[in-house]
PDB file of C-alpha atoms in Angstrom:
ATOM      1  CA  ARG A 154      25.948  -8.305  17.913  1.00  0.00           C
ATOM      2  CA  PHE A 155      23.399  -7.093  15.389  1.00  0.00           C
ATOM      3  CA  ARG A 156      23.494  -3.684  17.033  1.00  0.00           C
ATOM      4  CA  GLN A 157      27.261  -3.513  16.472  1.00  0.00           C
ATOM      5  CA  MET A 158      26.830  -4.134  12.747  1.00  0.00           C
ATOM      6  CA  PRO A 159      27.735  -0.973  10.801  1.00  0.00           C
ATOM      7  CA  THR A 160      25.293   0.470   8.314  1.00  0.00           C
ATOM      8  CA  PHE A 161      25.912   0.282   4.582  1.00  0.00           C
ATOM      9  CA  GLY A 162      24.669   2.767   2.013  1.00  0.00           C
ATOM     10  CA  ARG A 163      21.716   5.050   2.498  1.00  0.00           C
ATOM     11  CA  ALA A 164      19.140   2.273   2.820  1.00  0.00           C
ATOM     12  CA  THR A 165      20.941  -1.007   2.070  1.00  0.00           C
ATOM     13  CA  ILE A 166      21.820  -2.068   5.622  1.00  0.00           C
ATOM     14  CA  ARG A 167      20.113   0.019   8.279  1.00  0.00           C
ATOM     15  CA  ARG A 168      20.815   0.277  11.980  1.00  0.00           C
ATOM     16  CA  PHE A 169      19.447  -2.781  13.764  1.00  0.00           C
ATOM     17  CA  HIS A 170      17.157  -2.792  16.760  1.00  0.00           C
ATOM     18  CA  ARG A 171      18.751  -3.302  20.177  1.00  0.00           C
ATOM     19  CA  ASN A 172      17.091  -6.709  20.463  1.00  0.00           C
ATOM     20  CA  VAL A 173      16.383  -8.292  17.091  1.00  0.00           C
ATOM     21  CA  SER A 174      14.462 -11.201  18.620  1.00  0.00           C
ATOM     22  CA  GLU A 175      11.983  -8.750  20.146  1.00  0.00           C
ATOM     23  CA  MET A 176      11.351  -6.815  16.943  1.00  0.00           C
ATOM     24  CA  LYS A 177       7.751  -6.616  15.778  1.00  0.00           C
ATOM     25  CA  GLN A 178       6.039  -5.644  12.541  1.00  0.00           C
ATOM     26  CA  PHE A 179       8.884  -6.927  10.411  1.00  0.00           C
ATOM     27  CA  ALA A 180       9.173  -5.436   6.949  1.00  0.00           C
ATOM     28  CA  ALA A 181      10.662  -7.396   4.053  1.00  0.00           C
ATOM     29  CA  ARG A 182      13.842  -5.305   4.255  1.00  0.00           C
ATOM     30  CA  ASP A 183      14.238  -6.284   7.927  1.00  0.00           C
ATOM     31  CA  TYR A 184      14.292  -9.981   7.061  1.00  0.00           C
ATOM     32  CA  GLU A 185      16.699  -9.266   4.217  1.00  0.00           C
ATOM     33  CA  ASP A 186      19.057  -7.226   6.392  1.00  0.00           C
ATOM     34  CA  ILE A 187      19.109  -9.922   9.073  1.00  0.00           C
ATOM     35  CA  LEU A 188      19.803 -12.620   6.495  1.00  0.00           C
ATOM     36  CA  GLN A 189      22.642 -10.626   4.947  1.00  0.00           C
ATOM     37  CA  CYS A 190      24.322  -9.886   8.282  1.00  0.00           C
ATOM     38  CA  ILE A 191      23.661 -13.018  10.304  1.00  0.00           C
ATOM     39  CA  LEU A 192      26.804 -14.967   9.317  1.00  0.00           C
ATOM     40  CA  PRO A 193      29.297 -12.755  11.206  1.00  0.00           C
ATOM     41  CA  VAL A 194      26.794 -12.430  14.050  1.00  0.00           C
ATOM     42  CA  LEU A 195      26.630 -16.204  14.583  1.00  0.00           C
ATOM     43  CA  ASP A 196      30.351 -16.777  14.095  1.00  0.00           C
ATOM     44  CA  GLY A 197      31.674 -18.374  17.288  1.00  0.00           C
ATOM     45  CA  LEU A 198      28.391 -17.941  19.154  1.00  0.00           C
ATOM     46  CA  PHE A 199      27.390 -21.637  19.208  1.00  0.00           C
ATOM     47  CA  PRO A 200      30.587 -23.704  18.944  1.00  0.00           C
ATOM     48  CA  GLU A 201      28.834 -27.077  19.103  1.00  0.00           C
ATOM     49  CA  MET A 202      26.539 -26.352  16.157  1.00  0.00           C
ATOM     50  CA  GLU A 203      28.454 -23.616  14.405  1.00  0.00           C
ATOM     51  CA  LYS A 204      28.965 -25.466  11.119  1.00  0.00           C
ATOM     52  CA  ILE A 205      25.340 -26.453  10.572  1.00  0.00           C
ATOM     53  CA  LEU A 206      24.127 -22.999  11.656  1.00  0.00           C
ATOM     54  CA  LEU A 207      26.424 -21.223   9.226  1.00  0.00           C
ATOM     55  CA  ASP A 208      25.490 -23.697   6.480  1.00  0.00           C
ATOM     56  CA  VAL A 209      21.779 -23.035   7.030  1.00  0.00           C
ATOM     57  CA  CYS A 210      22.223 -19.274   6.970  1.00  0.00           C
ATOM     58  CA  PHE A 211      24.454 -19.389   3.899  1.00  0.00           C
ATOM     59  CA  ASP A 212      22.041 -21.621   1.977  1.00  0.00           C
ATOM     60  CA  LEU A 213      19.088 -19.418   2.943  1.00  0.00           C
ATOM     61  CA  ALA A 214      20.982 -16.329   1.792  1.00  0.00           C
ATOM     62  CA  ALA A 215      21.895 -18.034  -1.495  1.00  0.00           C
ATOM     63  CA  PHE A 216      18.273 -19.087  -2.016  1.00  0.00           C
ATOM     64  CA  HIS A 217      17.122 -15.546  -1.298  1.00  0.00           C
ATOM     65  CA  ALA A 218      19.638 -14.108  -3.762  1.00  0.00           C
ATOM     66  CA  MET A 219      18.584 -16.494  -6.530  1.00  0.00           C
ATOM     67  CA  ALA A 220      14.897 -15.860  -5.878  1.00  0.00           C
ATOM     68  CA  LYS A 221      15.433 -12.091  -6.142  1.00  0.00           C
ATOM     69  CA  LEU A 222      17.109 -12.188  -9.550  1.00  0.00           C
ATOM     70  CA  ARG A 223      15.210 -10.001 -11.997  1.00  0.00           C
ATOM     71  CA  LEU A 224      16.610 -11.731 -15.061  1.00  0.00           C
ATOM     72  CA  HIS A 225      16.915 -15.490 -15.347  1.00  0.00           C
ATOM     73  CA  THR A 226      18.584 -17.662 -17.946  1.00  0.00           C
ATOM     74  CA  THR A 227      18.758 -21.408 -18.382  1.00  0.00           C
ATOM     75  CA  ALA A 228      21.983 -21.432 -16.386  1.00  0.00           C
ATOM     76  CA  THR A 229      20.579 -19.393 -13.488  1.00  0.00           C
ATOM     77  CA  VAL A 230      17.460 -21.568 -13.272  1.00  0.00           C
ATOM     78  CA  ALA A 231      19.671 -24.662 -13.129  1.00  0.00           C
ATOM     79  CA  ALA A 232      21.763 -23.011 -10.415  1.00  0.00           C
ATOM     80  CA  PHE A 233      18.554 -22.045  -8.607  1.00  0.00           C
ATOM     81  CA  ARG A 234      17.506 -25.708  -8.544  1.00  0.00           C
ATOM     82  CA  VAL A 235      20.837 -26.728  -7.013  1.00  0.00           C
ATOM     83  CA  VAL A 236      20.657 -23.946  -4.426  1.00  0.00           C
ATOM     84  CA  THR A 237      17.080 -24.897  -3.531  1.00  0.00           C
ATOM     85  CA  THR A 238      18.010 -28.559  -3.104  1.00  0.00           C
ATOM     86  CA  ASN A 239      20.956 -27.642  -0.893  1.00  0.00           C
ATOM     87  CA  MET A 240      18.815 -25.291   1.170  1.00  0.00           C
ATOM     88  CA  CYS A 241      16.073 -27.857   1.778  1.00  0.00           C
ATOM     89  CA  THR A 242      18.607 -30.562   2.649  1.00  0.00           C
ATOM     90  CA  THR A 243      20.470 -28.314   5.079  1.00  0.00           C
ATOM     91  CA  VAL A 244      17.299 -27.102   6.795  1.00  0.00           C
ATOM     92  CA  ARG A 245      16.073 -30.676   7.283  1.00  0.00           C
ATOM     93  CA  LYS A 246      19.470 -31.676   8.686  1.00  0.00           C
ATOM     94  CA  PHE A 247      19.404 -28.715  11.052  1.00  0.00           C
ATOM     95  CA  ALA A 248      15.897 -29.673  12.199  1.00  0.00           C
ATOM     96  CA  ARG A 249      17.107 -33.199  12.985  1.00  0.00           C
ATOM     97  CA  ASP A 250      20.316 -32.119  14.711  1.00  0.00           C
ATOM     98  CA  SER A 251      18.567 -29.540  16.882  1.00  0.00           C
ATOM     99  CA  GLN A 252      15.848 -31.843  18.220  1.00  0.00           C
ATOM    100  CA  ASN A 253      17.700 -32.365  21.505  1.00  0.00           C
ATOM    101  CA  ILE A 254      18.281 -28.649  22.058  1.00  0.00           C
ATOM    102  CA  LYS A 255      15.656 -26.990  24.213  1.00  0.00           C
ATOM    103  CA  THR A 256      14.468 -23.683  22.804  1.00  0.00           C
ATOM    104  CA  PHE A 257      11.696 -21.580  24.284  1.00  0.00           C
ATOM    105  CA  GLU A 258       9.420 -18.791  23.168  1.00  0.00           C
ATOM    106  CA  THR A 259      10.630 -15.230  23.624  1.00  0.00           C
ATOM    107  CA  PRO A 260       9.283 -13.095  26.496  1.00  0.00           C
ATOM    108  CA  ARG A 261       7.192 -11.135  24.013  1.00  0.00           C
ATOM    109  CA  GLU A 262       5.653 -14.316  22.593  1.00  0.00           C
ATOM    110  CA  GLN A 263       4.975 -15.515  26.128  1.00  0.00           C
ATOM    111  CA  GLU A 264       3.185 -12.274  27.010  1.00  0.00           C
ATOM    112  CA  ARG A 265       1.072 -12.445  23.859  1.00  0.00           C
ATOM    113  CA  ARG A 266       0.098 -16.036  24.639  1.00  0.00           C
ATOM    114  CA  LYS A 267      -0.852 -15.102  28.198  1.00  0.00           C
ATOM    115  CA  GLU A 268      -2.955 -12.169  27.032  1.00  0.00           C
ATOM    116  CA  ALA A 269      -4.761 -14.380  24.519  1.00  0.00           C
ATOM    117  CA  ALA A 270      -5.403 -17.007  27.208  1.00  0.00           C
ATOM    118  CA  LYS A 271      -6.769 -14.366  29.592  1.00  0.00           C
ATOM    119  CA  LYS A 272      -9.136 -12.959  26.995  1.00  0.00           C
ATOM    120  CA  LEU A 273     -10.363 -16.431  26.099  1.00  0.00           C
ATOM    121  CA  ALA A 274     -10.930 -17.299  29.767  1.00  0.00           C
ATOM    122  CA  GLU A 275     -12.851 -14.072  30.367  1.00  0.00           C
ATOM    123  CA  LYS A 276     -14.953 -14.694  27.280  1.00  0.00           C
ATOM    124  CA  ASN A 277     -15.802 -18.254  28.325  1.00  0.00           C
ATOM    125  CA  ALA A 278     -16.481 -17.353  31.965  1.00  0.00           C
ATOM    126  CA  PRO A 279     -19.995 -18.216  33.230  1.00  0.00           C
ATOM    127  CA  ALA A 280     -22.553 -15.448  32.922  1.00  0.00           C
ATOM    128  CA  GLY A 281     -23.222 -15.315  36.674  1.00  0.00           C
ATOM    129  CA  ALA A 282     -19.576 -15.268  37.722  1.00  0.00           C
ATOM    130  CA  SER A 283     -18.278 -12.143  39.400  1.00  0.00           C
ATOM    131  CA  SER A 284     -15.653  -9.986  37.753  1.00  0.00           C
ATOM    132  CA  THR A 285     -13.149 -10.840  40.509  1.00  0.00           C
ATOM    133  CA  ALA A 286     -13.598 -14.570  39.991  1.00  0.00           C
ATOM    134  CA  ALA A 287     -13.292 -14.155  36.235  1.00  0.00           C
ATOM    135  CA  LYS A 288     -10.065 -12.203  36.642  1.00  0.00           C
ATOM    136  CA  GLU A 289      -8.636 -14.820  38.993  1.00  0.00           C
ATOM    137  CA  GLN A 290      -9.532 -17.582  36.562  1.00  0.00           C
ATOM    138  CA  SER A 291      -8.011 -15.719  33.623  1.00  0.00           C
ATOM    139  CA  SER A 292      -4.846 -15.046  35.630  1.00  0.00           C
ATOM    140  CA  SER A 293      -4.468 -18.718  36.506  1.00  0.00           C
ATOM    141  CA  VAL A 294      -4.980 -19.703  32.870  1.00  0.00           C
ATOM    142  CA  GLY A 295      -2.454 -17.177  31.577  1.00  0.00           C
ATOM    143  CA  ALA A 296       0.198 -18.010  34.159  1.00  0.00           C
ATOM    144  CA  GLY A 297       2.979 -20.442  33.443  1.00  0.00           C
ATOM    145  CA  ALA A 298       6.532 -20.751  32.237  1.00  0.00           C
ATOM    146  CA  ALA A 299       7.666 -20.170  28.699  1.00  0.00           C
ATOM    147  CA  LYS A 300       6.656 -22.941  26.323  1.00  0.00           C
ATOM    148  CA  GLU A 301       9.209 -24.998  24.484  1.00  0.00           C
ATOM    149  CA  ARG A 302       9.452 -24.317  20.749  1.00  0.00           C
ATOM    150  CA  LYS A 303      10.848 -26.579  18.062  1.00  0.00           C
ATOM    151  CA  LEU A 304      11.688 -25.880  14.446  1.00  0.00           C
ATOM    152  CA  ASN A 305       8.751 -27.077  12.374  1.00  0.00           C
ATOM    153  CA  VAL A 306       9.516 -27.840   8.739  1.00  0.00           C
ATOM    154  CA  GLU A 307       6.133 -29.476   8.165  1.00  0.00           C
ATOM    155  CA  THR A 308       4.595 -26.259   6.880  1.00  0.00           C
ATOM    156  CA  PRO A 309       3.157 -25.282   3.482  1.00  0.00           C
ATOM    157  CA  LYS A 310       5.671 -22.446   3.095  1.00  0.00           C
ATOM    158  CA  TYR A 311       8.646 -24.742   3.489  1.00  0.00           C
ATOM    159  CA  HIS A 312       7.280 -27.352   1.085  1.00  0.00           C
ATOM    160  CA  ALA A 313       6.376 -24.655  -1.457  1.00  0.00           C
ATOM    161  CA  ALA A 314       9.996 -23.468  -1.558  1.00  0.00           C
ATOM    162  CA  ALA A 315      10.946 -26.456  -3.708  1.00  0.00           C
ATOM    163  CA  GLY A 316       8.638 -25.202  -6.450  1.00  0.00           C
ATOM    164  CA  TYR A 317      10.229 -21.782  -6.850  1.00  0.00           C
ATOM    165  CA  PRO A 318      12.599 -22.770  -9.695  1.00  0.00           C
ATOM    166  CA  ASP A 319       9.679 -24.336 -11.578  1.00  0.00           C
ATOM    167  CA  ALA A 320       7.667 -21.147 -11.060  1.00  0.00           C
ATOM    168  CA  VAL A 321      10.519 -19.068 -12.464  1.00  0.00           C
ATOM    169  CA  GLU A 322      10.842 -21.336 -15.483  1.00  0.00           C
ATOM    170  CA  ARG A 323       7.090 -21.288 -16.079  1.00  0.00           C
ATOM    171  CA  ASP A 324       6.120 -17.705 -15.207  1.00  0.00           C
ATOM    172  CA  GLY A 325       9.353 -15.717 -15.279  1.00  0.00           C
ATOM    173  CA  SER A 326      11.258 -13.991 -12.498  1.00  0.00           C
ATOM    174  CA  LEU A 327       9.442 -13.749  -9.198  1.00  0.00           C
ATOM    175  CA  ASP A 328       9.220  -9.950  -9.334  1.00  0.00           C
ATOM    176  CA  SER A 329       7.288 -10.047 -12.616  1.00  0.00           C
ATOM    177  CA  PHE A 330       3.987 -11.113 -11.083  1.00  0.00           C
ATOM    178  CA  SER A 331       2.125 -10.106  -7.956  1.00  0.00           C
ATOM    179  CA  THR A 332      -1.262 -10.468  -6.326  1.00  0.00           C
ATOM    180  CA  GLN A 333      -1.501  -6.669  -6.427  1.00  0.00           C
ATOM    181  CA  ILE A 334      -2.165  -6.845 -10.169  1.00  0.00           C
ATOM    182  CA  VAL A 335      -5.166  -9.092  -9.574  1.00  0.00           C
ATOM    183  CA  SER A 336      -6.385  -6.905  -6.717  1.00  0.00           C
ATOM    184  CA  HIS A 337      -6.154  -3.720  -8.760  1.00  0.00           C
ATOM    185  CA  GLY A 338      -7.867  -5.423 -11.688  1.00  0.00           C
ATOM    186  CA  LEU A 339     -10.741  -6.560  -9.490  1.00  0.00           C
ATOM    187  CA  ILE A 340     -11.134  -3.083  -8.015  1.00  0.00           C
ATOM    188  CA  LEU A 341     -11.262  -1.573 -11.500  1.00  0.00           C
ATOM    189  CA  PHE A 342     -13.795  -4.203 -12.580  1.00  0.00           C
ATOM    190  CA  TYR A 343     -16.052  -3.465  -9.607  1.00  0.00           C
ATOM    191  CA  VAL A 344     -15.822   0.283 -10.211  1.00  0.00           C
ATOM    192  CA  ILE A 345     -16.846  -0.150 -13.852  1.00  0.00           C
ATOM    193  CA  LEU A 346     -19.626  -2.550 -12.871  1.00  0.00           C
ATOM    194  CA  LEU A 347     -20.931  -0.178 -10.193  1.00  0.00           C
ATOM    195  CA  ASP A 348     -20.845   2.732 -12.619  1.00  0.00           C
ATOM    196  CA  ALA A 349     -22.794   0.699 -15.176  1.00  0.00           C
ATOM    197  CA  LEU A 350     -25.403  -0.319 -12.603  1.00  0.00           C
ATOM    198  CA  LEU A 351     -25.855   3.253 -11.432  1.00  0.00           C
ATOM    199  CA  SER A 352     -26.217   4.430 -15.018  1.00  0.00           C
ATOM    200  CA  ASP A 353     -28.887   1.781 -15.693  1.00  0.00           C
ATOM    201  CA  ASN A 354     -30.770   2.762 -12.551  1.00  0.00           C
ATOM    202  CA  ASN A 355     -30.733   6.415 -13.565  1.00  0.00           C
ATOM    203  CA  LEU A 356     -32.072   5.519 -16.995  1.00  0.00           C
ATOM    204  CA  ASN A 357     -34.857   3.434 -15.474  1.00  0.00           C
ATOM    205  CA  LEU A 358     -35.797   6.242 -13.127  1.00  0.00           C
TER     206      LEU A 358
END
C-alpha cells in the first residue's frame, strides 16, 4: 500500500520502498513520510483494531506537527500540551489493547539476530575446538524461529516525550537548538587550544 502512494512535490513525499518494514538506514524524512501517509495505508487493514490504530497514528502525526513548529505562542504551547497528553494516553491504551496480539520480528531482524549469535558463539568457542565444531555450534545457536516482539513503552524516549512542551516553553522551538552547536564549539575550542600549545612549544624551542 505504501508503494501505491503517489508522490507529492519535488521532495515532500517521495516514492516509498517496495517493503517499508524491510527498509534500513532510515532518514528523518523517511519517518516523516511514513507518518504522513500511514492513515490511508492502515484504513481497513485491521478491522478489529482499526479505531485505536488510526487514533495512535493521528495523535503521533499531530504531536510531530506541533513539535516541528518553528514559531510558538502561548496558545500553541497550550495546544502542544493537550496533543502530547492525548498522544501518551492513546499509545498506552494501544499497548494494553495489543498485549494479546502476537507480533514477531521481521525476517531482516531475525537474520541480524542470528548473525550476532553466530559471531558471539564463534568468539566464545574454546581455543582448542576445531573450526568445523565451532561452525556447528554457532549454527545451532543462531537457528530458531522468529522471536515474539511486544510494544515497549517503558523506554526513556517515550517518557521524555511528555517534557517536550516544557522544553519549548523554556528553550524555544525545537529547531532553535541542536547538539551540533556544542560539537562545533568544542571543535573550535580544541583547534584554538592546539594552536596555542604548538605556538608555546615553538617559542620554547
